[in-house]
Short mmCIF file of C-alpha atoms in Angstrom, two decimals:
data_model
loop_
_atom_site.label_atom_id
_atom_site.label_comp_id
_atom_site.label_asym_id
_atom_site.label_seq_id
_atom_site.Cartn_x
_atom_site.Cartn_y
_atom_site.Cartn_z
CA MET A 1 -22.37 -19.18 -22.99
CA ALA A 2 -26.01 -18.44 -21.54
CA ALA A 3 -24.52 -19.38 -18.03
CA ARG A 4 -21.76 -17.51 -18.96
CA GLU A 5 -23.62 -14.28 -19.91
CA SER A 6 -25.44 -14.33 -16.78
CA LYS A 7 -22.90 -14.06 -14.57
CA ARG A 8 -21.98 -10.94 -16.16
CA ALA A 9 -22.49 -7.48 -14.05
CA GLY A 10 -24.53 -4.89 -14.80
CA ARG A 11 -25.72 -0.69 -14.37
CA ARG A 12 -26.06 -1.30 -10.52
CA GLU A 13 -22.78 -3.24 -9.98
CA TRP A 14 -20.87 -0.95 -11.95
CA TRP A 15 -22.40 2.04 -10.01
CA GLY A 16 -21.67 -0.27 -7.11
CA LEU A 17 -17.56 -0.03 -8.06
CA ALA A 18 -17.35 3.67 -7.80
CA THR A 19 -18.45 3.48 -4.82
CA LEU A 20 -16.36 1.30 -3.37
CA ALA A 21 -13.77 3.78 -5.18
CA LEU A 22 -14.52 6.73 -3.19
CA PRO A 23 -13.02 4.82 0.56
CA THR A 24 -10.12 3.37 -1.40
CA MET A 25 -9.31 6.85 -2.91
CA LEU A 26 -9.64 8.19 1.03
CA VAL A 27 -7.42 5.36 2.72
CA ALA A 28 -4.59 6.02 -0.01
CA MET A 29 -4.75 10.19 0.77
CA ASP A 30 -4.54 9.56 4.35
CA LEU A 31 -1.16 8.35 3.44
CA THR A 32 0.30 11.17 1.72
CA VAL A 33 -1.97 14.06 2.89
CA LEU A 34 -0.19 14.87 6.22
CA HIS A 35 3.80 15.27 4.63
CA LEU A 36 2.67 19.08 3.82
CA ALA A 37 0.92 19.26 7.02
CA VAL A 38 3.41 18.90 9.18
CA PRO A 39 5.87 22.34 9.40
CA ALA A 40 2.04 23.68 10.46
CA LEU A 41 1.32 21.14 12.92
CA SER A 42 4.12 21.46 14.39
CA GLU A 43 4.36 24.98 14.92
CA ALA A 44 0.78 24.29 16.52
CA LEU A 45 0.83 21.15 18.76
CA GLU A 46 4.64 21.84 19.54
CA PRO A 47 5.13 17.82 19.47
CA SER A 48 8.06 15.72 20.08
CA SER A 49 10.32 14.63 17.15
CA SER A 50 8.94 11.02 18.67
CA GLU A 51 5.42 11.80 18.59
CA LEU A 52 5.87 13.58 15.30
CA LEU A 53 7.11 10.27 14.28
CA TRP A 54 4.17 8.43 15.39
CA ILE A 55 1.89 11.07 14.28
CA THR A 56 2.99 10.20 10.68
CA ASP A 57 3.36 6.44 11.24
CA ILE A 58 0.77 5.01 13.23
CA TYR A 59 -2.10 4.99 10.65
CA GLY A 60 0.07 3.28 8.39
CA PHE A 61 0.88 1.08 11.38
CA LEU A 62 -2.63 -0.27 12.10
CA ILE A 63 -3.51 -0.62 8.64
CA ALA A 64 -1.17 -3.52 7.80
CA GLY A 65 -1.59 -4.93 11.42
CA PHE A 66 -5.58 -5.65 11.20
CA LEU A 67 -5.55 -6.09 7.88
CA ILE A 68 -6.03 -9.43 8.19
CA THR A 69 -8.27 -9.69 11.26
CA MET A 70 -10.81 -7.22 9.30
CA GLY A 71 -10.51 -9.32 6.05
CA SER A 72 -11.59 -12.65 7.70
CA LEU A 73 -13.87 -10.91 9.92
CA GLY A 74 -15.79 -9.71 6.97
CA ASP A 75 -15.91 -12.92 6.01
CA ARG A 76 -17.78 -13.52 8.99
CA ILE A 77 -20.32 -11.37 9.71
CA GLY A 78 -20.73 -9.51 6.26
CA ARG A 79 -18.70 -7.34 4.36
CA ARG A 80 -20.84 -4.39 3.61
CA ARG A 81 -21.75 -4.42 6.75
CA LEU A 82 -17.88 -4.71 8.40
CA LEU A 83 -17.22 -1.55 4.96
CA LEU A 84 -20.47 0.85 6.53
CA ILE A 85 -19.25 0.22 10.38
CA GLY A 86 -15.66 1.71 8.86
CA ALA A 87 -17.14 4.24 7.28
CA PHE A 88 -18.40 4.97 10.32
CA GLY A 89 -15.27 5.03 12.21
CA PHE A 90 -13.28 6.53 9.43
CA GLY A 91 -15.44 9.45 9.67
CA VAL A 92 -15.76 10.10 13.52
CA ALA A 93 -11.97 9.65 13.74
CA SER A 94 -11.17 11.96 10.47
CA LEU A 95 -13.39 14.81 12.51
CA LEU A 96 -11.72 14.33 15.65
CA ALA A 97 -8.18 14.16 14.30
CA SER A 98 -9.06 17.79 12.59
CA PHE A 99 -9.68 19.45 15.90
CA SER A 100 -6.95 17.37 18.06
CA THR A 101 -5.05 19.75 20.21
CA THR A 102 -1.98 17.64 21.70
CA PRO A 103 -0.28 15.54 20.34
CA GLU A 104 -1.57 12.87 22.17
CA MET A 105 -5.01 13.29 21.02
CA LEU A 106 -3.82 12.85 17.35
CA ILE A 107 -1.94 10.19 18.02
CA LEU A 108 -4.98 8.22 19.19
CA THR A 109 -7.29 9.45 16.65
CA ARG A 110 -4.55 8.50 12.90
CA ALA A 111 -4.41 5.52 15.50
CA LEU A 112 -8.21 4.59 14.93
CA LEU A 113 -7.74 6.32 11.23
CA GLY A 114 -5.66 2.70 10.68
CA VAL A 115 -7.92 0.26 12.46
CA ALA A 116 -11.27 2.01 9.81
CA GLY A 117 -9.00 1.94 7.24
CA ALA A 118 -7.97 -1.70 7.98
CA THR A 119 -11.69 -2.31 7.45
CA LEU A 120 -12.11 -0.86 3.54
CA MET A 121 -9.28 -2.05 1.85
CA PRO A 122 -10.67 -5.77 1.57
CA SER A 123 -14.11 -5.12 2.61
CA THR A 124 -13.76 -3.40 -1.50
CA LEU A 125 -12.10 -6.27 -2.84
CA ALA A 126 -13.80 -8.73 -1.65
CA LEU A 127 -17.24 -7.00 -3.07
CA ILE A 128 -15.50 -6.67 -5.99
CA ARG A 129 -15.03 -10.15 -5.86
CA SER A 130 -18.58 -11.38 -5.26
CA MET A 131 -20.09 -8.34 -7.54
CA PHE A 132 -17.72 -9.30 -10.72
CA GLN A 133 -17.93 -12.64 -11.52
CA SER A 134 -17.14 -12.84 -15.30
CA PRO A 135 -13.03 -12.91 -14.45
CA ALA A 136 -12.73 -10.52 -17.78
CA GLN A 137 -15.00 -7.74 -16.00
CA ARG A 138 -13.42 -8.71 -12.24
CA GLY A 139 -10.65 -7.71 -14.20
CA MET A 140 -11.19 -4.28 -15.72
CA ALA A 141 -13.12 -3.35 -11.82
CA ILE A 142 -10.24 -4.31 -10.51
CA GLY A 143 -7.89 -1.96 -12.59
CA VAL A 144 -10.31 0.71 -11.49
CA TRP A 145 -9.79 -0.05 -7.78
CA MET A 146 -5.97 0.05 -8.47
CA THR A 147 -6.83 3.76 -9.99
CA SER A 148 -8.48 5.02 -7.64
CA PHE A 149 -5.66 3.27 -4.64
CA VAL A 150 -2.69 5.22 -6.66
CA THR A 151 -5.00 7.83 -7.48
CA GLY A 152 -5.75 9.10 -4.03
CA THR A 153 -1.70 8.21 -3.09
CA ALA A 154 -0.69 10.98 -5.93
CA ILE A 155 -3.28 13.56 -4.90
CA GLY A 156 -2.70 13.43 -1.22
CA PRO A 157 -0.13 15.80 -1.21
CA LEU A 158 -1.21 18.46 -3.43
CA ILE A 159 -4.61 18.57 -1.94
CA GLY A 160 -2.90 18.70 1.31
CA GLY A 161 -0.69 22.02 -0.17
CA VAL A 162 -4.02 23.54 -1.88
CA LEU A 163 -5.66 23.24 1.54
CA LEU A 164 -2.93 24.49 3.75
CA GLU A 165 -2.92 27.45 1.41
CA SER A 166 -6.03 28.55 2.83
CA TYR A 167 -6.86 27.19 6.16
CA TRP A 168 -5.06 25.35 9.02
CA TRP A 169 -3.46 21.84 9.45
CA GLY A 170 -6.27 20.04 10.76
CA SER A 171 -8.54 20.45 7.13
CA VAL A 172 -6.05 17.84 5.51
CA PHE A 173 -8.61 15.59 7.45
CA LEU A 174 -11.44 16.60 7.03
CA LEU A 175 -11.47 15.44 3.21
CA GLY A 176 -12.78 11.83 4.86
CA VAL A 177 -16.32 12.89 6.23
CA PRO A 178 -18.09 14.03 3.10
CA VAL A 179 -16.75 11.15 1.96
CA MET A 180 -17.85 8.74 4.04
CA VAL A 181 -21.18 10.29 4.70
CA LEU A 182 -22.23 9.85 1.11
CA LEU A 183 -20.87 6.63 1.57
CA LEU A 184 -22.97 5.17 4.23
CA ILE A 185 -26.15 6.72 2.36
CA ILE A 186 -25.42 5.24 -1.06
CA GLY A 187 -23.75 2.00 0.44
CA PRO A 188 -27.15 0.38 1.43
CA MET A 189 -28.38 1.20 -1.87
CA LEU A 190 -25.79 -0.92 -4.57
CA LEU A 191 -23.92 -3.34 -2.46
CA PRO A 192 -24.66 -6.83 -1.76
CA GLU A 193 -23.76 -8.17 1.58
CA VAL A 194 -21.92 -10.84 1.24
CA ALA A 195 -21.17 -13.84 4.30
CA ASP A 196 -19.64 -17.25 4.43
CA PRO A 197 -23.08 -19.20 6.11
CA VAL A 198 -20.85 -21.93 8.19
CA ALA A 199 -18.29 -18.89 9.29
CA GLY A 200 -17.61 -19.81 12.71
CA ARG A 201 -16.36 -17.35 15.65
CA PRO A 202 -13.03 -15.72 15.39
CA ASP A 203 -9.81 -16.52 17.06
CA LEU A 204 -8.60 -13.34 19.59
CA LEU A 205 -5.96 -14.88 20.37
CA SER A 206 -5.21 -15.26 16.74
CA ALA A 207 -5.98 -12.32 15.76
CA LEU A 208 -3.52 -10.69 18.26
CA LEU A 209 -1.01 -12.59 17.45
CA SER A 210 -1.77 -11.16 13.61
CA LEU A 211 -1.49 -8.09 14.52
CA VAL A 212 1.78 -7.66 16.59
CA THR A 213 3.44 -10.01 14.14
CA ILE A 214 2.75 -7.37 11.87
CA LEU A 215 3.36 -4.54 13.87
CA ALA A 216 6.70 -5.85 14.84
CA VAL A 217 8.13 -6.35 11.57
CA VAL A 218 7.22 -3.67 10.01
CA PHE A 219 8.42 -1.04 13.04
CA GLY A 220 11.81 -2.83 13.02
CA PHE A 221 12.27 -2.71 9.08
CA LYS A 222 11.22 0.92 8.83
CA GLN A 223 14.06 1.30 12.58
CA PHE A 224 16.13 -0.24 10.01
CA ALA A 225 15.11 2.46 7.19
CA GLU A 226 16.22 5.19 9.25
CA GLY A 227 19.81 3.93 10.16
CA SER A 228 19.51 3.22 13.81
CA SER A 229 22.08 0.96 14.81
CA ASP A 230 19.78 0.48 18.42
CA PRO A 231 19.29 -3.36 19.40
CA LEU A 232 15.62 -2.28 19.33
CA PRO A 233 14.55 -3.06 15.44
CA TRP A 234 16.75 -6.60 15.87
CA ALA A 235 14.67 -7.68 19.16
CA CYS A 236 11.13 -6.78 17.38
CA MET A 237 12.33 -8.12 14.25
CA ALA A 238 12.92 -11.15 16.02
CA LEU A 239 9.40 -11.27 18.09
CA GLY A 240 7.74 -10.83 14.95
CA ALA A 241 9.21 -13.59 13.77
CA GLY A 242 8.48 -16.30 16.85
CA LEU A 243 4.72 -14.34 16.95
CA GLY A 244 4.38 -15.35 13.34
CA TRP A 245 5.82 -18.89 13.74
CA ILE A 246 3.12 -19.91 16.66
CA PHE A 247 0.51 -17.75 14.74
CA PHE A 248 1.00 -20.12 11.74
CA ARG A 249 1.40 -23.33 14.06
CA ARG A 250 -1.84 -22.26 15.69
CA GLN A 251 -3.88 -22.08 12.30
CA LYS A 252 -2.48 -25.39 11.11
CA PHE A 253 -5.05 -26.97 14.49
CA LEU A 254 -8.26 -24.65 14.76
CA GLN A 255 -11.50 -25.63 13.20
CA ASP A 256 -12.33 -21.71 11.68
CA PRO A 257 -8.45 -20.57 11.47
CA LEU A 258 -8.00 -16.47 11.07
CA LEU A 259 -6.04 -17.39 8.02
CA ASP A 260 -6.92 -19.98 5.68
CA LEU A 261 -3.39 -21.61 5.04
CA ALA A 262 -5.33 -23.98 2.52
CA LEU A 263 -5.43 -20.64 0.23
CA PHE A 264 -1.99 -21.24 0.07
CA THR A 265 -1.79 -24.70 -2.15
CA ARG A 266 -3.27 -22.34 -4.68
CA ARG A 267 -0.27 -21.89 -6.98
CA THR A 268 -1.68 -19.20 -7.82
CA PHE A 269 -2.71 -17.63 -5.26
CA GLY A 270 1.06 -17.84 -3.94
CA VAL A 271 2.60 -16.77 -6.92
CA ALA A 272 0.36 -13.35 -7.30
CA VAL A 273 0.94 -12.30 -3.69
CA ALA A 274 4.68 -13.31 -3.40
CA MET A 275 4.96 -10.40 -6.77
CA GLN A 276 3.03 -8.29 -5.24
CA THR A 277 4.81 -8.25 -2.49
CA LEU A 278 8.23 -8.08 -3.94
CA ALA A 279 6.81 -5.39 -7.02
CA VAL A 280 6.26 -3.39 -4.53
CA PHE A 281 9.97 -3.63 -2.56
CA ALA A 282 11.30 -2.58 -6.10
CA MET A 283 8.91 0.31 -6.57
CA ALA A 284 8.85 1.68 -2.56
CA GLY A 285 13.00 1.61 -2.87
CA VAL A 286 13.16 3.60 -5.74
CA GLN A 287 10.31 5.84 -5.08
CA PHE A 288 12.32 6.59 -1.47
CA PHE A 289 14.65 8.19 -3.19
CA ALA A 290 12.92 9.49 -6.47
CA GLY A 291 11.45 11.74 -3.79
CA GLN A 292 14.19 13.65 -2.15
CA TYR A 293 16.43 13.44 -5.18
CA LEU A 294 13.70 16.16 -6.42
CA GLN A 295 13.67 17.83 -3.33
CA LEU A 296 16.86 17.72 -2.42
CA VAL A 297 19.35 17.56 -5.48
CA LEU A 298 17.07 19.67 -7.73
CA GLY A 299 15.96 21.88 -5.07
CA MET A 300 12.59 21.64 -6.08
CA SER A 301 10.03 22.68 -3.08
CA PRO A 302 7.28 19.92 -1.86
CA LEU A 303 4.37 21.01 -3.75
CA ARG A 304 6.77 20.86 -7.34
CA ALA A 305 7.68 17.76 -6.23
CA GLY A 306 4.82 16.32 -6.18
CA LEU A 307 3.73 17.95 -9.54
CA TRP A 308 6.44 16.36 -10.92
CA SER A 309 5.49 13.12 -9.70
CA LEU A 310 2.20 12.76 -11.54
CA PRO A 311 3.18 11.83 -15.23
CA TRP A 312 4.65 8.82 -13.70
CA THR A 313 1.02 8.62 -12.03
CA LEU A 314 -0.80 9.10 -14.77
CA MET A 315 0.77 6.14 -16.20
CA GLY A 316 0.90 4.40 -13.07
CA ILE A 317 -3.17 4.86 -13.89
CA THR A 318 -3.03 3.99 -18.02
CA GLY A 319 -1.15 0.22 -16.80
CA SER A 320 -3.84 -0.07 -14.02
CA MET A 321 -6.52 -0.01 -17.01
CA LEU A 322 -4.85 -0.89 -20.01
CA ALA A 323 -2.98 -4.49 -18.21
CA PRO A 324 -6.80 -6.08 -18.16
CA LEU A 325 -7.94 -4.95 -21.36
CA ALA A 326 -4.55 -6.77 -22.81
CA VAL A 327 -5.26 -10.45 -21.22
CA ARG A 328 -8.40 -10.47 -23.62
CA ARG A 329 -5.87 -11.23 -26.59
CA ILE A 330 -2.81 -12.00 -24.57
CA SER A 331 -2.20 -14.39 -21.78
CA ARG A 332 -2.52 -13.46 -18.35
CA SER A 333 1.47 -14.46 -17.67
CA ALA A 334 2.97 -12.91 -20.26
CA VAL A 335 1.21 -9.52 -19.54
CA MET A 336 2.58 -8.88 -16.26
CA ALA A 337 5.80 -10.52 -17.16
CA GLY A 338 6.03 -7.74 -20.15
CA GLY A 339 4.57 -5.62 -17.18
CA LEU A 340 7.62 -6.75 -14.86
CA ALA A 341 9.88 -5.97 -17.45
CA LEU A 342 8.96 -2.72 -18.58
CA GLY A 343 8.91 -1.89 -14.82
CA ALA A 344 13.28 -3.56 -14.84
CA ALA A 345 14.17 -1.13 -17.99
CA GLY A 346 12.39 1.81 -16.21
CA PHE A 347 14.48 1.24 -13.20
CA GLY A 348 17.70 0.14 -15.27
CA ALA A 349 17.55 3.95 -17.10
CA LEU A 350 17.28 5.32 -13.71
CA ALA A 351 20.33 3.36 -12.98
CA GLY A 352 22.62 6.19 -15.29
CA ILE A 353 21.18 9.39 -13.96
CA ASP A 354 23.11 11.77 -12.25
CA SER A 355 23.48 14.59 -9.81
CA THR A 356 23.06 17.76 -12.48
CA ALA A 357 20.77 16.95 -14.94
CA GLY A 358 18.95 14.25 -13.69
CA LEU A 359 15.08 15.35 -14.22
CA THR A 360 14.89 14.06 -18.00
CA VAL A 361 16.07 10.51 -16.48
CA LEU A 362 14.16 10.56 -13.88
CA VAL A 363 10.77 11.04 -14.88
CA VAL A 364 11.12 9.16 -18.45
CA GLY A 365 12.27 6.28 -15.86
CA MET A 366 9.40 6.61 -13.38
CA VAL A 367 7.13 6.85 -16.69
CA ILE A 368 8.23 3.65 -18.02
CA ALA A 369 8.36 1.79 -14.75
CA SER A 370 4.49 2.80 -13.36
CA LEU A 371 2.87 1.87 -16.45
CA GLY A 372 5.00 -1.53 -16.64
CA ILE A 373 4.84 -2.67 -12.35
CA SER A 374 1.21 -0.96 -12.28
CA GLY A 375 -0.46 -3.08 -14.84
CA ALA A 376 0.92 -5.98 -13.23
CA MET A 377 -0.10 -5.41 -9.75
CA ALA A 378 -3.41 -5.11 -11.20
CA LEU A 379 -3.63 -8.34 -12.70
CA SER A 380 -1.86 -9.88 -9.80
CA THR A 381 -4.41 -8.47 -7.31
CA ASP A 382 -7.24 -9.84 -9.41
CA LEU A 383 -5.35 -13.35 -9.80
CA ALA A 384 -5.03 -13.43 -5.65
CA VAL A 385 -8.79 -12.37 -5.26
CA GLY A 386 -9.99 -14.01 -7.91
CA SER A 387 -8.53 -17.99 -6.83
CA ALA A 388 -9.81 -17.59 -3.95
CA PRO A 389 -12.78 -19.63 -3.20
CA GLU A 390 -16.21 -16.65 -2.91
CA GLU A 391 -16.74 -16.89 0.63
CA ARG A 392 -13.01 -16.17 1.86
CA ALA A 393 -12.26 -13.15 -0.48
CA GLY A 394 -12.22 -11.36 2.17
CA SER A 395 -9.08 -12.93 3.29
CA ALA A 396 -7.53 -13.37 -0.02
CA ALA A 397 -7.41 -9.56 0.14
CA ALA A 398 -6.75 -9.15 3.44
CA ILE A 399 -3.71 -11.04 2.51
CA SER A 400 -2.74 -9.76 -0.80
CA GLU A 401 -2.92 -6.06 0.95
CA THR A 402 -0.35 -7.16 3.93
CA GLY A 403 1.68 -8.20 1.38
CA SER A 404 1.77 -5.25 -0.18
CA GLU A 405 2.12 -3.46 3.35
CA LEU A 406 4.85 -6.21 4.05
CA GLY A 407 6.76 -4.81 0.28
CA LEU A 408 6.61 -1.11 1.14
CA ALA A 409 8.75 -2.15 4.66
CA LEU A 410 11.05 -4.14 3.18
CA GLY A 411 11.80 -2.25 0.14
CA ILE A 412 11.88 1.34 1.88
CA ALA A 413 14.57 -0.68 5.01
CA VAL A 414 16.49 -2.80 2.87
CA LEU A 415 17.27 -0.16 -0.17
CA GLY A 416 16.92 2.64 1.75
CA SER A 417 19.68 1.13 3.71
CA ILE A 418 21.53 -0.15 0.85
CA GLY A 419 21.38 3.76 -0.86
CA ALA A 420 22.24 5.41 2.90
CA VAL A 421 25.73 2.77 2.97
CA VAL A 422 26.29 3.74 -0.90
CA TYR A 423 25.85 7.36 0.12
CA ARG A 424 27.76 7.55 3.11
CA GLN A 425 30.63 5.50 1.75
CA GLU A 426 30.74 7.79 -1.53
CA LEU A 427 30.99 11.19 0.49
CA ALA A 428 33.60 10.42 3.00
CA GLY A 429 35.74 9.84 0.19
CA THR A 430 35.11 13.16 -2.01
CA ALA A 431 33.81 16.14 0.61
CA PRO A 432 36.34 18.59 1.21
CA VAL A 433 39.38 17.93 3.48
CA ALA A 434 38.24 21.86 5.59
CA THR A 435 34.88 20.28 6.27
CA PRO A 436 35.20 20.27 9.92
CA PRO A 437 34.96 16.24 11.66
CA GLU A 438 31.82 17.40 13.30
CA SER A 439 29.56 18.55 10.45
CA LEU A 440 31.30 16.06 8.39
CA GLU A 441 29.66 13.12 10.68
CA LEU A 442 26.51 15.04 10.60
CA ALA A 443 26.91 15.35 6.44
CA THR A 444 27.56 11.49 6.17
CA GLU A 445 24.16 10.38 7.77
CA THR A 446 21.70 12.07 5.57
CA LEU A 447 21.42 13.92 2.34
CA GLY A 448 18.74 16.23 4.48
CA GLY A 449 22.11 16.93 7.22
CA ALA A 450 24.34 17.62 4.63
CA VAL A 451 22.06 20.15 3.28
CA ASN A 452 21.42 21.92 6.94
CA VAL A 453 25.44 21.42 7.37
CA ALA A 454 26.50 23.11 4.33
CA ALA A 455 24.02 26.35 4.93
CA GLU A 456 27.09 27.18 7.82
CA LEU A 457 29.93 26.41 6.16
CA PRO A 458 31.84 28.88 4.70
CA GLY A 459 30.98 29.44 0.82
CA GLY A 460 33.56 27.81 -1.05
CA VAL A 461 33.27 24.44 1.49
CA ARG A 462 29.82 24.52 1.19
CA ASP A 463 29.72 24.42 -2.25
CA THR A 464 31.82 21.78 -2.52
CA LEU A 465 30.28 19.66 0.05
CA LEU A 466 26.61 20.36 -1.04
CA ALA A 467 28.33 18.77 -5.28
CA SER A 468 29.71 15.79 -3.29
CA ALA A 469 26.50 15.07 -1.36
CA HIS A 470 23.84 15.44 -3.82
CA GLU A 471 26.94 12.94 -6.62
CA ALA A 472 26.70 10.41 -3.48
CA PHE A 473 22.93 10.73 -2.66
CA THR A 474 22.67 10.01 -7.00
CA THR A 475 25.00 7.49 -6.83
CA GLY A 476 23.12 5.86 -3.85
CA MET A 477 20.31 6.17 -6.03
CA ALA A 478 21.97 5.04 -9.18
CA VAL A 479 22.25 1.61 -6.85
CA THR A 480 19.11 1.32 -5.96
CA SER A 481 17.82 1.00 -8.74
CA ALA A 482 19.76 -1.35 -11.01
CA ILE A 483 19.51 -3.90 -7.51
CA SER A 484 15.07 -2.88 -8.16
CA SER A 485 15.56 -4.03 -11.79
CA ALA A 486 17.25 -6.47 -11.07
CA VAL A 487 14.77 -8.28 -8.97
CA LEU A 488 11.99 -7.39 -11.44
CA ILE A 489 13.94 -9.01 -14.54
CA ALA A 490 13.98 -12.12 -11.77
CA LEU A 491 10.01 -11.76 -11.14
CA ALA A 492 9.05 -10.99 -14.62
CA ILE A 493 11.35 -14.58 -15.46
CA ALA A 494 9.45 -16.61 -12.48
CA VAL A 495 6.61 -15.00 -13.48
CA SER A 496 6.76 -16.25 -17.00
CA ILE A 497 7.11 -20.02 -15.82
CA LEU A 498 5.08 -20.39 -12.93
CA LEU A 499 1.71 -18.62 -14.16
CA ARG A 500 1.78 -20.41 -17.39
CA GLY A 501 -1.60 -20.81 -18.52
CA ALA A 502 -3.05 -19.25 -15.27
CA HIS A 503 -5.91 -17.98 -17.45
CA ARG A 504 -7.23 -21.69 -18.22
CA ASP A 505 -6.22 -22.17 -14.55
CA ASN A 506 -10.39 -23.83 -12.91
CA ASP A 507 -9.07 -26.37 -10.97
CA ARG A 508 -11.57 -26.07 -7.72
CA ALA A 509 -10.79 -24.38 -5.28
CA PRO A 510 -9.60 -25.12 -1.36
CA GLN A 511 -11.79 -25.96 0.94
CA ARG A 512 -10.62 -23.98 4.27
CA ALA A 513 -8.39 -25.60 6.70
CA GLY A 514 -10.26 -28.45 9.37
CA ALA A 515 -13.55 -28.84 6.83
CA ASP A 516 -14.42 -31.79 5.89
CA HIS A 517 -16.65 -31.35 3.44
CA GLU A 518 -17.23 -28.83 0.40
CA PRO A 519 -17.59 -24.94 1.66
CA ALA A 520 -21.35 -23.81 0.83
CA PRO A 521 -22.15 -20.67 -1.38
CA PRO A 522 -21.77 -17.77 0.32
CA ALA A 523 -24.70 -15.26 1.22
CA THR A 524 -24.42 -12.87 -1.08
CA THR A 525 -27.50 -10.24 -0.70
CA PHE A 526 -28.63 -7.29 -3.23
CA PRO A 527 -30.87 -4.36 -2.00
CA PRO A 528 -33.48 -4.28 -3.99
CA GLU A 529 -33.53 -3.29 -7.22
CA THR A 530 -34.42 0.73 -6.71
CA THR A 531 -34.19 1.26 -11.10
CA PRO A 532 -35.65 0.16 -13.94
#
């Protein structure tokens, strides 16, 4: 018992966790803070449609592409060192982005933000793994980490809206500067340095293969989600699959691989990553439609729509904090399966939504789903990072985050495409016969297109077309919600079976692929104690 208690985190670690919450929240905010600034940005820089697409997307693309590389790099050079390097780069790139004078400059600075952001996410999770040795405390710490990420995603548009009321579009990036300066000051005082003492040199070819594989796959799925019928998405997917196969083959024969495939031989790790990917897949598909429903069907402004999303955001935060407490009394597998079942119930409720009085159904359904899914996600993240050897925690965190990124891209692409097909079929069959063929063609592409087309039509035809488009979109959203609910039900059953007894799973951590010895303990160094 004494040895167990000696592993419990103290005041320094909890203050360190508060420090790690800052960059986590900021990285999440930067995923959404630019959304409301697009009109002002477009007026100031006059980007082409292609340039605007890259401005909004390049940040998330490069975060996804560099996660595995940066997670492995942190294990080698030290997670605190990589975190501080990334913080410096994020602050500088934020400053440059805010004063960009051309679309090309903004694309480049957003790309730099993405690379820097990729250093922060796995570093924060890996440091939590090292700072909180007690499973109960680590679960709470990761719940706080998940809460900071969810909060950042939610308040991004709100803070962006407030800043844009008084300042220029570039002000949305300046939030990153003081936060990263604060991290650079207090990080060295509160955070330990942790590295793998026997790590070899990073394999640059593996890093390149990993980057191109993830970028090709995510880009291909995103093109599908936008309704592209060109061969480009298929070519990207084929390229990503081919390079991914080469990447995994290469890892098997490296003495010190970039991606430790031995992690996947541990049942809890593999199931946790798969669960996280599929849960994000289900959630992303529904959220893709929820924002459009609030604005294009119910006619809300972006800021008002963001305010209406706060209830389920708060429930997401609540679920992230309650789930680690629940596992003290109930088995981890039961809590995770219960959370997924709750998510399925919420999305099941959304399957009955309509186009006229659906706000209550949307809010209630999303609140229920967010409460359950966020709790399951917090526990799956803890399970993935906690089940890996401590010296490979950075790689484990990166794999977990990469799974989430792929789930996000897959959810929007696959479920978004299904919803779009339903929308087109429904609208084609219910649109007023007086609608001009060219207008109907544009209206069946997207709901936004239908709204724009309807504004140019006579009153009677306009109202009927809008009502038909709203109903068709809502039907597509309902079908997507039903599919997401079914996915979560199947996932809940699988988790309850595969993770039964996972809270008692203390078997020896796997060695790194190619190693013929027990891995040495990670080199962990705290800064000198400065408080009594």
